[in-house]
Coordinates of C-alpha atoms and ligand atoms in Angstrom, one line a residue:
X1 CA -13.5 28.6 23.0
X2 CA -11.5 31.7 24.2
X3 CA -12.8 35.2 25.5
X4 CA -11.3 38.3 24.2
X5 CA -11.8 41.9 25.0
X6 CA -12.2 43.9 21.9
X7 CA -11.7 47.6 22.2
X8 CA -12.7 50.0 19.5
X9 CA -10.5 53.2 19.5
X10 CA -12.5 55.7 17.4
X11 CA -10.6 58.1 15.3
X12 CA -13.9 59.7 13.9
X13 CA -17.5 60.3 15.4
X14 CA -19.9 57.3 14.9
X15 CA -23.8 57.2 14.3
X16 CA -25.5 53.8 14.7
X17 CA -29.1 53.9 13.7
X18 CA -31.6 52.4 16.2
X19 CA -34.4 51.7 13.9
X20 CA -36.4 55.0 15.0
X21 CA -35.3 57.3 12.2
X22 CA -38.2 59.8 11.4
X23 CA -38.4 61.6 8.1
X24 CA -35.6 64.3 8.9
X25 CA -33.9 63.0 12.1
X26 CA -32.0 59.9 12.8
X27 CA -31.0 59.1 16.5
X28 CA -27.9 57.1 17.3
X29 CA -27.7 54.2 19.7
X30 CA -25.1 55.1 22.4
X31 CA -24.3 51.4 23.0
X32 CA -23.3 49.6 19.8
X33 CA -25.4 46.5 19.4
X34 CA -23.5 43.2 18.9
X35 CA -25.2 42.8 15.5
X36 CA -23.9 46.1 14.1
X37 CA -20.4 45.4 15.4
X38 CA -20.5 42.0 14.0
X39 CA -21.4 43.3 10.7
X40 CA -18.7 45.9 10.7
X41 CA -16.2 42.9 11.7
X42 CA -17.4 40.9 8.7
X43 CA -16.6 43.7 6.4
X44 CA -13.2 44.1 7.8
X45 CA -12.7 40.3 7.5
X46 CA -13.6 40.4 3.7
X47 CA -10.9 42.8 3.1
X48 CA -8.3 40.1 3.9
X49 CA -6.3 39.0 0.7
X50 CA -7.0 35.3 1.4
X51 CA -10.8 35.8 2.3
X52 CA -13.1 33.0 1.0
X53 CA -16.6 32.1 1.6
X54 CA -15.9 28.8 3.3
X55 CA -13.7 30.3 6.0
X56 CA -16.2 33.3 6.4
X57 CA -19.0 30.8 7.2
X58 CA -17.0 28.6 9.5
X59 CA -16.2 31.7 11.6
X60 CA -19.2 34.0 11.4
X61 CA -22.0 31.5 11.2
X62 CA -20.8 28.8 13.6
X63 CA -18.0 30.3 15.8
X64 CA -17.7 33.9 16.5
X65 CA -19.8 35.5 19.2
X66 CA -19.8 39.4 19.6
X67 CA -21.4 41.2 22.3
X68 CA -22.5 45.0 22.4
X69 CA -19.8 47.6 23.0
X70 CA -19.9 50.4 25.4
X71 CA -17.4 52.5 27.2
X72 CA -16.0 50.8 30.3
X73 CA -17.3 53.4 32.8
X74 CA -21.0 53.0 31.4
X75 CA -23.3 51.2 33.8
X76 CA -26.3 49.1 33.1
X77 CA -28.9 49.6 35.8
X78 CA -31.2 46.5 36.2
X79 CA -35.0 46.7 35.9
X80 CA -35.0 46.2 39.7
X81 CA -32.7 49.3 40.6
X82 CA -34.0 52.1 42.6
X83 CA -32.3 55.4 43.2
X84 CA -33.1 58.5 45.2
X85 CA -35.8 60.6 43.3
X86 CA -34.9 64.1 44.4
X87 CA -31.2 63.9 45.2
X88 CA -31.5 66.7 47.8
X89 CA -28.0 65.9 49.3
X90 CA -24.7 64.9 47.5
X91 CA -24.6 61.6 49.3
X92 CA -28.0 60.6 47.8
X93 CA -26.0 59.5 44.8
X94 CA -24.8 56.5 47.1
X95 CA -28.3 55.1 47.4
X96 CA -28.6 52.4 44.7
X97 CA -31.0 49.6 45.6
X98 CA -31.2 46.6 43.4
X99 CA -34.3 44.6 44.6
X100 CA -33.1 41.4 43.0
X101 CA -29.6 41.6 44.7
X102 CA -31.3 42.2 47.9
X103 CA -33.7 39.3 47.3
X104 CA -30.9 36.7 46.2
X105 CA -28.8 37.8 49.2
X106 CA -31.6 37.3 51.5
X107 CA -31.0 40.8 53.2
X108 CA -34.7 41.2 54.1
X109 CA -36.9 43.9 52.5
X110 CA -35.1 46.3 50.2
X111 CA -35.5 50.0 51.4
X112 CA -38.2 51.9 49.8
X113 CA -36.8 55.4 51.0
X114 CA -33.7 57.2 50.5
X115 CA -31.8 56.6 53.7
X116 CA -29.7 59.9 53.2
X117 CA -32.7 62.4 52.8
X118 CA -35.6 60.2 53.7
X119 CA -37.2 61.0 50.3
X120 CA -38.8 58.5 47.9
X121 CA -36.9 56.4 45.4
X122 CA -37.5 56.1 41.7
X123 CA -36.8 53.3 39.3
X124 CA -33.7 53.8 37.2
X125 CA -33.5 51.2 34.7
X126 CA -31.0 51.0 31.6
X127 CA -27.7 52.3 30.6
X128 CA -26.3 55.4 32.5
X129 CA -23.0 57.3 32.2
X130 CA -23.1 56.9 28.4
X131 CA -21.4 59.7 26.2
X132 CA -23.7 62.5 25.0
X133 CA -24.9 62.3 21.3
X134 CA -24.4 65.5 19.3
X135 CA -26.6 66.6 16.3
X136 CA -25.5 67.3 12.9
X137 CA -27.6 69.0 10.2
X138 CA -27.5 68.5 6.5
X139 CA -29.4 70.2 3.7
X140 CA -31.0 68.0 1.1
X141 CA -29.9 69.0 -2.4
X142 CA -32.2 68.9 -5.3
X143 CA -31.2 68.1 -8.9
X144 CA -30.0 71.7 -9.5
X145 CA -27.8 71.3 -6.3
X146 CA -29.8 74.0 -4.4
X147 CA -31.3 73.4 -1.2
X148 CA -34.8 71.9 -1.2
X149 CA -37.4 73.8 0.7
X150 CA -37.6 72.7 4.2
X151 CA -35.5 69.6 3.9
X152 CA -33.0 69.9 6.6
X153 CA -31.8 66.5 7.6
X154 CA -30.2 65.9 11.0
X155 CA -28.4 62.9 12.3
X156 CA -27.1 62.2 15.9
X157 CA -23.5 61.0 16.4
X158 CA -21.2 60.2 19.3
X159 CA -18.2 62.5 19.0
X160 CA -14.6 61.2 19.4
X161 CA -12.9 61.9 22.6
X162 CA -15.0 59.5 24.8
X163 CA -12.3 56.9 25.0
X164 CA -12.5 53.4 23.8
X165 CA -15.8 51.3 23.3
X166 CA -15.3 47.8 24.7
X167 CA -16.9 44.4 23.6
X168 CA -16.3 40.9 24.4
X169 CA -15.9 38.3 21.6
X170 CA -15.7 34.5 21.9
X171 CA -14.2 32.3 19.4
X172 CA -12.0 29.1 18.8
X173 CA -10.1 30.6 16.0
X174 CA -7.2 33.0 15.7
X175 CA -7.9 36.6 16.1
X176 CA -4.7 38.1 14.7
X177 CA -6.7 39.4 11.8
X178 CA -8.5 41.8 14.1
X179 CA -5.4 43.2 16.1
X180 CA -4.7 46.8 14.7
X181 CA -7.3 46.3 12.1
X182 CA -9.5 49.4 10.9
X183 CA -13.3 48.8 11.3
X184 CA -16.1 51.1 10.1
X185 CA -19.0 51.2 12.5
X186 CA -22.5 52.4 11.6
X187 CA -23.5 55.0 9.3
X188 CA -21.8 57.7 7.0
X189 CA -18.7 56.0 5.4
X190 CA -18.8 58.7 2.8
X191 CA -18.2 61.3 5.5
X192 CA -15.6 59.0 7.2
X193 CA -17.7 58.5 10.2
X194 CA -17.3 55.6 12.4
X195 CA -13.7 54.7 11.7
X196 CA -11.8 52.9 14.7
X197 CA -8.8 50.9 15.3
X198 CA -9.3 47.5 17.0
X199 CA -7.2 46.3 19.9
X200 CA -7.7 42.8 21.1
X201 CA -6.7 41.2 24.5
X202 CA -7.3 37.8 25.6
X203 CA -9.2 37.4 28.9
X204 CA -8.0 34.6 31.1
X205 CA -9.7 31.9 33.1
X206 CA -8.8 34.0 36.2
X207 CA -11.2 36.6 35.2
X208 CA -14.0 34.2 35.5
X209 CA -16.7 35.5 38.0
X210 CA -18.3 32.5 39.4
X211 CA -18.9 33.3 43.2
X212 CA -18.7 29.8 44.7
X213 CA -22.0 29.7 46.5
X214 CA -25.1 27.6 46.5
X215 CA -27.6 30.3 47.6
X216 CA -29.8 32.0 45.1
X217 CA -28.1 34.3 42.7
X218 CA -29.2 37.5 40.8
X219 CA -28.7 37.4 37.1
X220 CA -29.4 40.1 34.5
X221 CA -29.3 40.5 30.7
X222 CA -26.5 42.8 29.3
X223 CA -28.1 42.7 25.9
X224 CA -31.7 42.0 24.6
X225 CA -32.8 38.3 24.5
X226 CA -35.1 36.7 22.2
X227 CA -37.0 34.0 23.9
X228 CA -39.8 31.8 22.5
X229 CA -42.5 29.8 24.1
X230 CA -43.3 26.2 23.5
X231 CA -45.0 27.1 20.0
X232 CA -42.2 29.1 18.9
X233 CA -43.6 32.6 19.4
X234 CA -41.5 35.2 21.1
X235 CA -42.1 35.6 24.8
X236 CA -41.3 37.9 27.7
X237 CA -42.9 35.4 30.3
X238 CA -40.7 34.4 33.2
X239 CA -41.7 30.8 32.7
X240 CA -40.3 30.7 29.2
X241 CA -37.2 32.3 30.5
X242 CA -37.0 29.6 33.0
X243 CA -37.3 26.9 30.4
X244 CA -34.7 28.5 28.3
X245 CA -32.3 28.8 31.2
X246 CA -32.8 25.1 31.9
X247 CA -32.3 24.1 28.2
X248 CA -29.0 26.1 28.0
X249 CA -27.4 25.5 31.5
X250 CA -28.6 21.7 31.4
X251 CA -29.7 22.2 35.1
X252 CA -33.0 22.2 36.7
X253 CA -32.7 25.8 37.8
X254 CA -35.8 27.5 39.3
X255 CA -36.9 31.1 38.7
X256 CA -38.4 33.2 41.2
X257 CA -41.7 34.8 39.9
X258 CA -40.8 38.3 39.5
X259 CA -42.4 39.2 36.2
X260 CA -42.1 43.1 37.0
X261 CA -38.1 42.7 36.8
X262 CA -38.5 41.6 33.0
X263 CA -38.8 44.5 30.6
X264 CA -39.8 44.0 26.9
X265 CA -38.6 45.8 23.8
X266 CA -39.1 45.6 20.1
X267 CA -36.0 44.1 18.4
X268 CA -35.4 45.3 14.8
X269 CA -32.4 44.8 12.6
X270 CA -31.2 44.4 9.2
X271 CA -30.1 41.2 7.1
X272 CA -26.5 42.0 6.3
X273 CA -26.5 40.8 2.8
X274 CA -29.9 41.6 1.5
X275 CA -30.1 44.8 3.2
X276 CA -33.7 44.2 4.1
X277 CA -35.3 44.8 7.5
X278 CA -35.7 41.8 9.7
X279 CA -39.1 41.0 11.1
X280 CA -39.3 43.0 14.3
X281 CA -39.9 40.7 17.4
X282 CA -40.6 41.2 21.0
X283 CA -37.6 40.5 23.2
X284 CA -36.6 40.8 26.9
X285 CA -34.6 44.3 27.3
X286 CA -31.2 44.6 28.5
X287 CA -31.3 45.1 32.3
X288 CA -34.1 42.5 32.7
X289 CA -33.1 40.7 36.0
X290 CA -34.1 37.5 37.6
X291 CA -33.2 35.4 40.8
X292 CA -32.2 31.7 40.0
X293 CA -32.0 28.9 42.4
X294 CA -30.0 25.6 41.7
X295 CA -27.4 27.0 39.2
X296 CA -23.7 25.5 39.6
X297 CA -20.6 26.7 38.2
X298 CA -20.9 24.2 35.3
X299 CA -24.5 25.7 34.3
X300 CA -23.2 29.0 34.6
X301 CA -20.3 28.5 32.2
X302 CA -22.8 27.2 29.7
X303 CA -25.0 30.3 30.0
X304 CA -22.0 32.5 29.3
X305 CA -22.5 32.0 25.6
X306 CA -25.9 33.6 25.9
X307 CA -29.6 32.4 25.9
X308 CA -32.4 32.7 23.3
X309 CA -32.0 33.2 19.7
X310 CA -29.6 35.3 17.7
X311 CA -27.0 34.6 20.2
X312 CA -24.0 34.9 17.7
X313 CA -25.3 38.6 17.1
X314 CA -24.7 39.3 20.8
X315 CA -28.4 38.8 22.0
X316 CA -29.1 37.1 25.2
X317 CA -25.9 37.9 27.0
X318 CA -26.2 37.1 30.8
X319 CA -24.2 38.6 33.7
X320 CA -24.1 37.8 37.3
X321 CA -25.2 40.7 39.5
X322 CA -23.3 41.6 42.7
X323 CA -23.6 39.1 45.4
X324 CA -24.4 41.6 48.1
X325 CA -26.1 45.0 47.9
X326 CA -23.3 47.6 47.3
X327 CA -25.1 50.1 49.4
X328 CA -27.0 49.7 52.8
X329 CA -28.9 52.1 55.0
X330 CA -26.7 52.5 58.2
X331 CA -27.3 50.0 61.0
X332 CA -30.1 51.4 63.3
X333 CA -29.8 51.3 67.0
X334 CA -30.4 47.9 68.7
X335 CA -31.5 47.0 72.1
X336 CA -27.9 46.4 73.2
X337 CA -27.0 49.8 72.0
X338 CA -29.7 51.3 73.9
X339 CA -28.9 49.4 77.0
X340 CA -25.3 50.5 76.9
X341 CA -26.2 54.1 76.1
X342 CA -28.8 54.5 78.9
X343 CA -27.0 52.3 81.7
X344 CA -25.6 55.6 83.6
X345 CA -29.0 57.1 83.5
X346 CA -31.0 54.0 84.7
X347 CA -28.7 53.8 87.8
X348 CA -30.4 57.0 88.8
X349 CA -33.5 55.2 89.8
X350 CA -35.2 58.2 91.6
X351 CA -35.2 60.3 88.3
X352 CA -35.1 57.6 85.6
X353 CA -38.8 57.7 85.1
X354 CA -39.0 61.3 84.9
X355 CA -36.0 61.4 82.6
X356 CA -37.5 58.8 80.2
X357 CA -40.7 60.9 79.8
X358 CA -38.7 64.0 79.2
X359 CA -36.6 62.2 76.5
X360 CA -39.6 61.2 74.7
X361 CA -41.0 64.7 74.8
X362 CA -37.6 66.1 73.6
X363 CA -37.5 63.6 70.7
X364 CA -41.1 64.7 69.9
X365 CA -40.1 68.4 69.5
X366 CA -36.9 67.5 67.4
X367 CA -39.1 65.6 65.1
X368 CA -40.9 68.9 64.3
X369 CA -37.8 70.8 63.4
X370 CA -35.7 70.2 60.2
X371 CA -32.3 70.7 61.6
X372 CA -31.1 69.7 65.1
X373 CA -27.7 70.8 65.8
X374 CA -25.4 70.7 69.0
X375 CA -26.8 74.0 70.3
X376 CA -30.2 72.6 70.1
X377 CA -29.3 69.5 71.9
X378 CA -27.4 71.3 74.6
X379 CA -30.4 73.7 75.2
X380 CA -32.7 70.8 75.6
X381 CA -30.5 69.0 78.1
X382 CA -30.4 72.3 80.2
X383 CA -34.1 72.6 80.1
X384 CA -34.7 69.1 81.7
X385 CA -35.6 69.6 85.3
X386 CA -33.6 66.7 87.0
X387 CA -30.4 68.2 85.4
X388 CA -30.6 70.8 88.1
X389 CA -30.5 68.2 91.0
X390 CA -27.2 68.0 92.7
X391 CA -24.9 65.4 91.1
X392 CA -27.4 65.0 88.0
X393 CA -25.2 67.4 86.2
X394 CA -22.9 64.4 85.5
X395 CA -25.6 62.9 83.4
X396 CA -25.6 65.7 81.0
X397 CA -23.1 64.2 78.4
X398 CA -25.0 61.0 78.5
X399 CA -28.3 62.6 77.7
X400 CA -26.7 64.8 74.9
X401 CA -25.3 61.7 73.4
X402 CA -28.7 60.1 73.1
X403 CA -30.4 63.2 72.0
X404 CA -27.6 63.5 69.2
X405 CA -28.5 60.2 67.7
X406 CA -29.6 60.2 63.9
X407 CA -33.4 61.1 63.5
X408 CA -34.3 57.4 62.5
X409 CA -32.5 56.1 65.7
X410 CA -34.6 58.8 67.8
X411 CA -37.6 57.6 66.2
X412 CA -36.9 54.0 67.2
X413 CA -36.2 55.2 70.7
X414 CA -39.3 57.4 71.0
X415 CA -41.5 54.4 70.0
X416 CA -40.1 52.0 72.5
X417 CA -39.9 54.3 75.4
X418 CA -43.4 55.7 75.0
X419 CA -45.3 52.7 74.2
X420 CA -44.0 50.0 76.3
X421 CA -47.1 48.0 76.7
X422 CA -47.5 45.2 74.3
X423 CA -44.5 46.3 72.6
X424 CA -40.9 45.6 73.6
X425 CA -41.0 46.6 77.3
X426 CA -37.3 46.0 77.8
X427 CA -36.4 49.4 76.4
X428 CA -38.4 51.5 79.0
Ligands
ZN501 ZN1 -32.0 61.1 48.8

């Protein structure tokens, strides 16, 4: 079995129905489902002069796996991913918290606030950075070739110029029939929509992503998965997902109970040959995520062909989430930091007690103002009575350094310095 990257270089716009057509408007999917791409590849395959039914069945029924296609810079946010709600500062964009990654990496509790602006976080699940769809209208003509009253049809499409869409295919058979071939994706052949040229690149073993660790791992679905319970009914329960992971990986993996990270969606589709709609069924949505214990490299390699039903159509694709959180809140002040910063002040035993109280007071007044700049710090230091004593002027830079700490650090300091009883008295 070899993995290939299949790039679709679109020469015309495309529109892929997502089963939500209303009477007059049809939206397009912005990620091309594996089933759609697979159907398009099958049509391309049949155009070969030596095409025969037997070879088709061998390749398409038993061998070829086709994943969804999307632009390389599109990103799938898992159902456990939170971002800054209000984005009040440009750096807020760096705040991306995947709770499943935090849990697997045993980093402690994931942050619940934006560490740039201190604002709340909001869930951001699903694909981001996908191309924008455009809308095209078309008038319905009646038998006299004149426009029918009120019958204006519109359809969404993805325009050209968004770069290639990329999918992964797995097969044991040669892929030379794909390289350079033209494929038609989605709706609108008569309008020459969805025409793309295929480029195929083999992906080598070195690109394998196993992290060599025996700690828990966060995994996520990159395409919807159709899982069933023990009676064969479709299920979105984590216990049935665990059973499926065990069945496919052949390992006694254990899933953490985090049902909220599993999203469901109604999966629709069409039978290629009969053009009849398939029975819709509930599945786990792309981006559903879970933390697994006890998975080895061998087990992971078995999961890479997907889980659940309709895998050949690209359903049930699993990916490893990052091993560590990509972004962290900055480290907060520790006791050791504080000892170092406050050492010169503590040496002045005669005034330390008074200075400590003044620090708490000043931090309290800073907390009430939005912006504390250098001037505000300098003024505050000048106002501190002990600073007027002979020799104490040398302490000014040290006091200023402490008061210039970020707000969350000052809050920690204030807490320790003002309420030493019962708390950590070492700080005071
Ligand atoms: Zn923010």
